[in-house]
CSV table of C-alpha atoms in Angstrom, one decimal:
chain,number,residue,atom,x,y,z
A,1,MET,CA,103.2,82.8,77.4
A,2,GLU,CA,103.7,80.8,80.6
A,3,THR,CA,101.8,82.9,83.2
A,4,THR,CA,99.0,82.9,85.6
A,5,SER,CA,98.7,86.7,85.6
A,6,ARG,CA,95.6,86.8,83.4
A,7,VAL,CA,93.7,83.9,84.9
A,8,GLY,CA,92.5,83.3,88.4
A,9,ALA,CA,94.2,86.4,89.9
A,10,GLN,CA,92.4,88.6,92.4
A,11,GLY,CA,93.3,91.3,94.9
A,12,VAL,CA,94.1,90.3,98.4
A,13,GLY,CA,93.9,92.7,101.3
A,14,THR,CA,92.9,95.5,99.0
A,15,SER,CA,89.8,97.6,98.4
A,16,ASP,CA,87.3,96.8,95.7
A,17,ASP,CA,88.7,99.2,93.2
A,18,SER,CA,92.1,97.5,93.2
A,19,ALA,CA,90.9,94.2,91.7
A,20,VAL,CA,92.2,92.9,88.4
A,21,ASP,CA,89.8,93.5,85.6
A,22,GLY,CA,88.8,91.1,82.8
A,23,GLN,CA,91.8,92.0,80.8
A,24,GLY,CA,94.2,91.3,83.7
A,25,VAL,CA,95.0,95.0,84.1
A,26,PRO,CA,95.4,96.1,87.7
A,27,GLN,CA,92.8,98.6,88.6
A,28,GLY,CA,93.0,101.4,91.2
A,29,GLY,CA,96.8,101.7,90.9
A,30,PRO,CA,98.8,104.3,92.7
A,31,GLY,CA,96.8,106.5,94.9
A,32,THR,CA,94.7,103.8,96.5
A,33,ARG,CA,95.4,102.9,100.2
A,34,ARG,CA,96.6,99.4,100.6
A,35,SER,CA,96.7,96.9,103.5
A,36,VAL,CA,99.9,95.1,104.3
A,37,ASP,CA,97.9,91.9,105.3
A,38,GLY,CA,98.0,90.3,101.9
A,39,TYR,CA,101.7,90.8,101.6
A,40,LEU,CA,102.3,89.1,104.9
A,41,LEU,CA,100.6,85.9,103.5
A,42,ALA,CA,103.2,85.4,100.7
A,43,SER,CA,105.5,82.5,100.9
A,44,PHE,CA,108.2,84.3,98.9
A,45,PRO,CA,110.3,87.4,99.6
A,46,TRP,CA,109.1,90.9,98.3
A,47,TYR,CA,111.5,93.1,96.3
A,48,GLY,CA,111.8,96.8,96.2
A,49,LEU,CA,114.4,99.5,95.4
A,50,ASP,CA,117.5,99.1,97.5
A,51,GLU,CA,118.8,101.3,100.2
A,52,ALA,CA,120.3,103.8,97.7
A,53,TYR,CA,116.8,105.0,97.2
A,54,THR,CA,115.7,107.3,100.0
A,55,GLY,CA,112.4,108.6,98.8
A,56,PRO,CA,108.8,107.7,99.6
A,57,ARG,CA,107.7,104.0,99.5
A,58,TRP,CA,104.1,102.7,99.4
A,59,LEU,CA,102.1,99.5,98.9
A,60,MET,CA,100.1,98.8,95.8
A,61,GLN,CA,98.3,95.5,95.4
A,62,VAL,CA,98.7,91.7,95.9
A,63,GLY,CA,97.3,89.1,93.4
A,64,ALA,CA,96.3,85.6,94.4
A,65,ALA,CA,95.2,82.4,92.7
A,66,ALA,CA,91.7,81.0,93.1
A,67,ASP,CA,92.8,79.0,96.2
A,68,GLY,CA,94.1,82.1,97.9
A,69,THR,CA,97.8,81.5,97.3
A,70,VAL,CA,99.6,84.8,96.9
A,71,GLU,CA,101.1,84.8,93.4
A,72,HIS,CA,102.4,88.4,92.9
A,73,GLY,CA,102.3,91.9,94.2
A,74,ALA,CA,103.8,95.4,93.7
A,75,THR,CA,105.5,98.1,95.8
A,76,GLY,CA,105.7,101.7,94.8
A,77,HIS,CA,108.5,104.3,95.1
A,78,GLY,CA,108.4,108.1,94.5
A,79,ALA,CA,105.5,110.4,93.9
A,80,GLU,CA,102.2,108.5,94.2
A,81,PRO,CA,99.6,109.7,91.7
A,82,SER,CA,96.2,110.5,93.3
A,83,LEU,CA,93.0,108.7,92.4
A,84,ARG,CA,90.2,111.2,91.9
A,85,MET,CA,86.8,110.9,90.3
A,86,GLY,CA,87.5,107.3,89.2
A,87,ARG,CA,90.6,108.2,87.3
A,88,VAL,CA,94.3,108.7,88.0
A,89,GLU,CA,95.2,112.3,88.1
A,90,HIS,CA,98.8,113.0,87.0
A,91,ASP,CA,101.0,115.5,85.3
A,92,THR,CA,103.0,113.5,82.7
A,93,GLY,CA,105.7,116.2,82.7
A,94,THR,CA,106.5,115.9,86.4
A,95,GLN,CA,105.4,112.4,87.4
A,96,ARG,CA,108.2,110.5,89.0
A,97,PHE,CA,107.7,107.0,90.3
A,98,ALA,CA,109.0,103.4,90.0
A,99,VAL,CA,107.0,100.3,90.8
A,100,VAL,CA,108.7,96.9,91.6
A,101,VAL,CA,106.6,93.8,90.8
A,102,THR,CA,107.5,90.5,92.5
A,103,VAL,CA,106.2,87.3,91.0
A,104,ALA,CA,106.5,83.9,92.7
A,105,SER,CA,108.3,81.4,90.5
A,106,ARG,CA,105.7,78.6,90.2
A,107,PRO,CA,106.1,75.3,88.3
A,108,VAL,CA,103.2,73.8,86.3
A,109,ARG,CA,100.7,72.5,89.0
A,110,ARG,CA,97.1,71.4,89.4
A,111,SER,CA,94.4,74.0,90.0
A,112,ALA,CA,92.8,74.2,93.5
A,113,ASP,CA,89.7,72.3,92.4
A,114,GLY,CA,91.8,69.6,90.7
A,115,THR,CA,90.1,70.1,87.3
A,116,GLY,CA,92.9,71.7,85.4
A,117,VAL,CA,96.6,72.7,85.3
A,118,LEU,CA,98.0,76.1,86.0
A,119,GLU,CA,100.8,77.2,83.8
A,120,ALA,CA,104.2,78.1,85.2
A,121,THR,CA,105.2,81.7,85.9
A,122,SER,CA,108.2,83.2,84.1
A,123,VAL,CA,110.1,86.4,83.4
A,124,SER,CA,107.4,87.0,80.8
A,125,SER,CA,104.8,87.0,83.6
A,126,ALA,CA,106.8,89.8,85.4
A,127,ALA,CA,107.1,91.7,82.1
A,128,TRP,CA,103.3,91.4,81.5
A,129,LEU,CA,102.4,92.6,85.0
A,130,ALA,CA,104.9,95.5,84.7
A,131,GLY,CA,103.7,96.5,81.2
A,132,SER,CA,100.0,96.5,82.1
A,133,GLY,CA,100.7,98.3,85.4
A,134,LEU,CA,102.4,101.1,83.6
A,135,LEU,CA,99.4,101.5,81.3
A,136,ALA,CA,97.0,101.6,84.3
A,137,CYS,CA,98.6,104.7,85.8
A,138,THR,CA,99.8,106.6,82.7
A,139,TRP,CA,96.8,106.5,80.4
A,140,PRO,CA,96.4,109.9,78.5
A,141,ALA,CA,94.6,112.2,81.0
A,142,GLN,CA,93.0,114.2,78.2
A,143,MET,CA,91.3,111.1,76.7
A,144,GLU,CA,87.5,110.9,76.9
A,145,ARG,CA,86.3,108.3,79.3
A,146,ALA,CA,84.3,106.6,76.6
A,147,LEU,CA,87.4,106.1,74.5
A,148,ARG,CA,89.7,105.0,77.4
A,149,GLN,CA,88.6,101.3,77.4
A,150,ASP,CA,89.3,100.9,73.7
A,151,TRP,CA,92.7,102.5,74.1
A,152,LEU,CA,93.5,100.4,77.2
A,153,ASP,CA,92.4,97.2,75.4
A,154,GLN,CA,94.6,97.9,72.5
A,155,GLN,CA,97.6,98.9,74.5
A,156,THR,CA,97.2,95.9,76.9
A,157,ALA,CA,97.1,93.5,74.0
A,158,LEU,CA,100.3,95.1,72.7
A,159,ALA,CA,101.9,94.8,76.1
A,160,TRP,CA,100.9,91.1,76.2
A,161,GLU,CA,102.5,90.4,72.9
A,162,LEU,CA,105.7,92.3,73.8
A,163,ALA,CA,106.0,90.3,77.1
A,164,ASP,CA,105.9,87.1,75.1
A,165,ARG,CA,108.8,88.2,72.9
A,166,LEU,CA,111.5,89.2,75.3
A,167,ASP,CA,114.3,88.2,72.9
A,168,GLU,CA,113.1,90.6,70.2
A,169,ALA,CA,113.1,94.4,69.7
A,170,PRO,CA,112.2,96.7,71.4
A,171,TRP,CA,113.7,94.8,74.3
A,172,SER,CA,117.3,95.2,75.2
A,173,THR,CA,119.5,93.9,78.0
A,174,LEU,CA,120.2,96.1,81.1
A,175,SER,CA,122.3,94.9,84.0
A,176,LEU,CA,121.3,96.1,87.4
A,177,PRO,CA,122.2,94.9,90.9
A,178,VAL,CA,119.8,92.6,92.7
A,179,ASP,CA,120.9,92.1,96.4
A,180,GLY,CA,124.2,93.4,95.2
A,181,VAL,CA,124.7,90.9,92.4
A,182,PRO,CA,124.7,92.2,88.8
A,183,THR,CA,121.7,90.7,87.1
A,184,ASP,CA,120.5,90.9,83.5
A,185,PHE,CA,117.1,92.3,82.8
A,186,ARG,CA,115.1,92.7,79.7
A,187,TYR,CA,114.3,96.4,79.2
A,188,ARG,CA,112.2,98.6,77.0
A,189,GLU,CA,111.1,102.2,76.8
A,190,SER,CA,107.9,103.8,75.4
A,191,GLU,CA,106.2,107.2,75.4
A,192,TYR,CA,104.5,106.2,78.7
A,193,GLY,CA,107.6,105.1,80.6
A,194,TRP,CA,109.9,102.1,80.9
A,195,VAL,CA,109.5,98.4,81.7
A,196,LEU,CA,112.0,95.8,82.8
A,197,ALA,CA,111.9,92.1,83.9
A,198,GLY,CA,114.3,89.5,85.1
A,199,SER,CA,114.8,86.8,87.8
A,200,ALA,CA,116.2,87.0,91.3
A,201,GLU,CA,117.2,84.6,94.0
A,202,GLY,CA,114.6,83.2,96.4
A,203,GLY,CA,112.3,81.7,93.7
A,204,VAL,CA,110.9,84.9,92.3
A,205,HIS,CA,110.8,86.9,89.1
A,206,VAL,CA,111.2,90.7,89.4
A,207,GLY,CA,109.6,93.3,87.1
A,208,ALA,CA,109.5,97.0,87.3
A,209,TYR,CA,108.1,100.0,85.6
A,210,GLY,CA,108.4,103.7,86.0
A,211,ARG,CA,108.3,107.2,84.6
A,212,GLY,CA,110.4,110.2,85.4
A,213,MET,CA,113.0,108.1,87.3
A,214,SER,CA,115.8,106.6,85.3
A,215,ALA,CA,116.1,102.8,85.5
A,216,TYR,CA,119.8,102.8,84.7
A,217,GLY,CA,120.9,103.7,88.2
A,218,MET,CA,118.5,101.5,90.1
A,219,GLY,CA,119.1,98.5,92.3
A,220,PHE,CA,116.8,96.0,93.8
A,221,SER,CA,116.9,94.1,97.1
A,222,VAL,CA,114.7,92.0,99.4
A,223,ILE,CA,112.4,94.1,101.6
A,224,LYS,CA,113.3,93.1,105.1
A,225,ASP,CA,110.2,94.6,106.6
A,226,ILE,CA,107.2,95.1,104.3
A,227,THR,CA,105.3,97.1,107.0
A,228,THR,CA,107.7,100.0,106.3
A,229,TYR,CA,105.8,100.5,103.0
A,230,GLU,CA,102.4,100.9,104.8
A,231,HIS,CA,101.2,104.4,105.4
């Protein structure tokens, strides 16, 4: 897969518990207070749900390459699960949220230290970040802590494989408006929620994941003022 999401990514403008772990899974998902500073460093536009959505909006995390260049980030919409005792507390029957992931479209380029080449980002990059993000905030609450990492490793590997095969089942095509223009996304559902990914104008790929909120009536648009997500 052409992506930098697993290599050289780190949290920017976030607390320590929001860093990306060794498997590339965002840690400290919804429920952790975020700073807008990292978002303001991005050279690309951020996307969120369009104005048809009138509910709560909140920041999540920003990921950067080793040289500090902002590569991706996410914005949340809906009910924000609370982080308590080192785990996400949620009621899977009533949890309603949607997270939009924006990934900068990057060509193949040299690494910051000049010793290697960073692969290009793609729609698969957005699908991977969305799939792993969904896992980070919907893991089975009843699972013993000792078993959680094994489960997460297994599911993360599966999400990685699925993101690398967007033209195969269980992915299907879903057309949704992006800045008012109908855009095709790759879409899949699971017992944990739904994931989608596609490309937008402005040199970015857009991914999204959610639970309890249907993706079928959603629309995406450029966030004109990212500070409105800070609370």
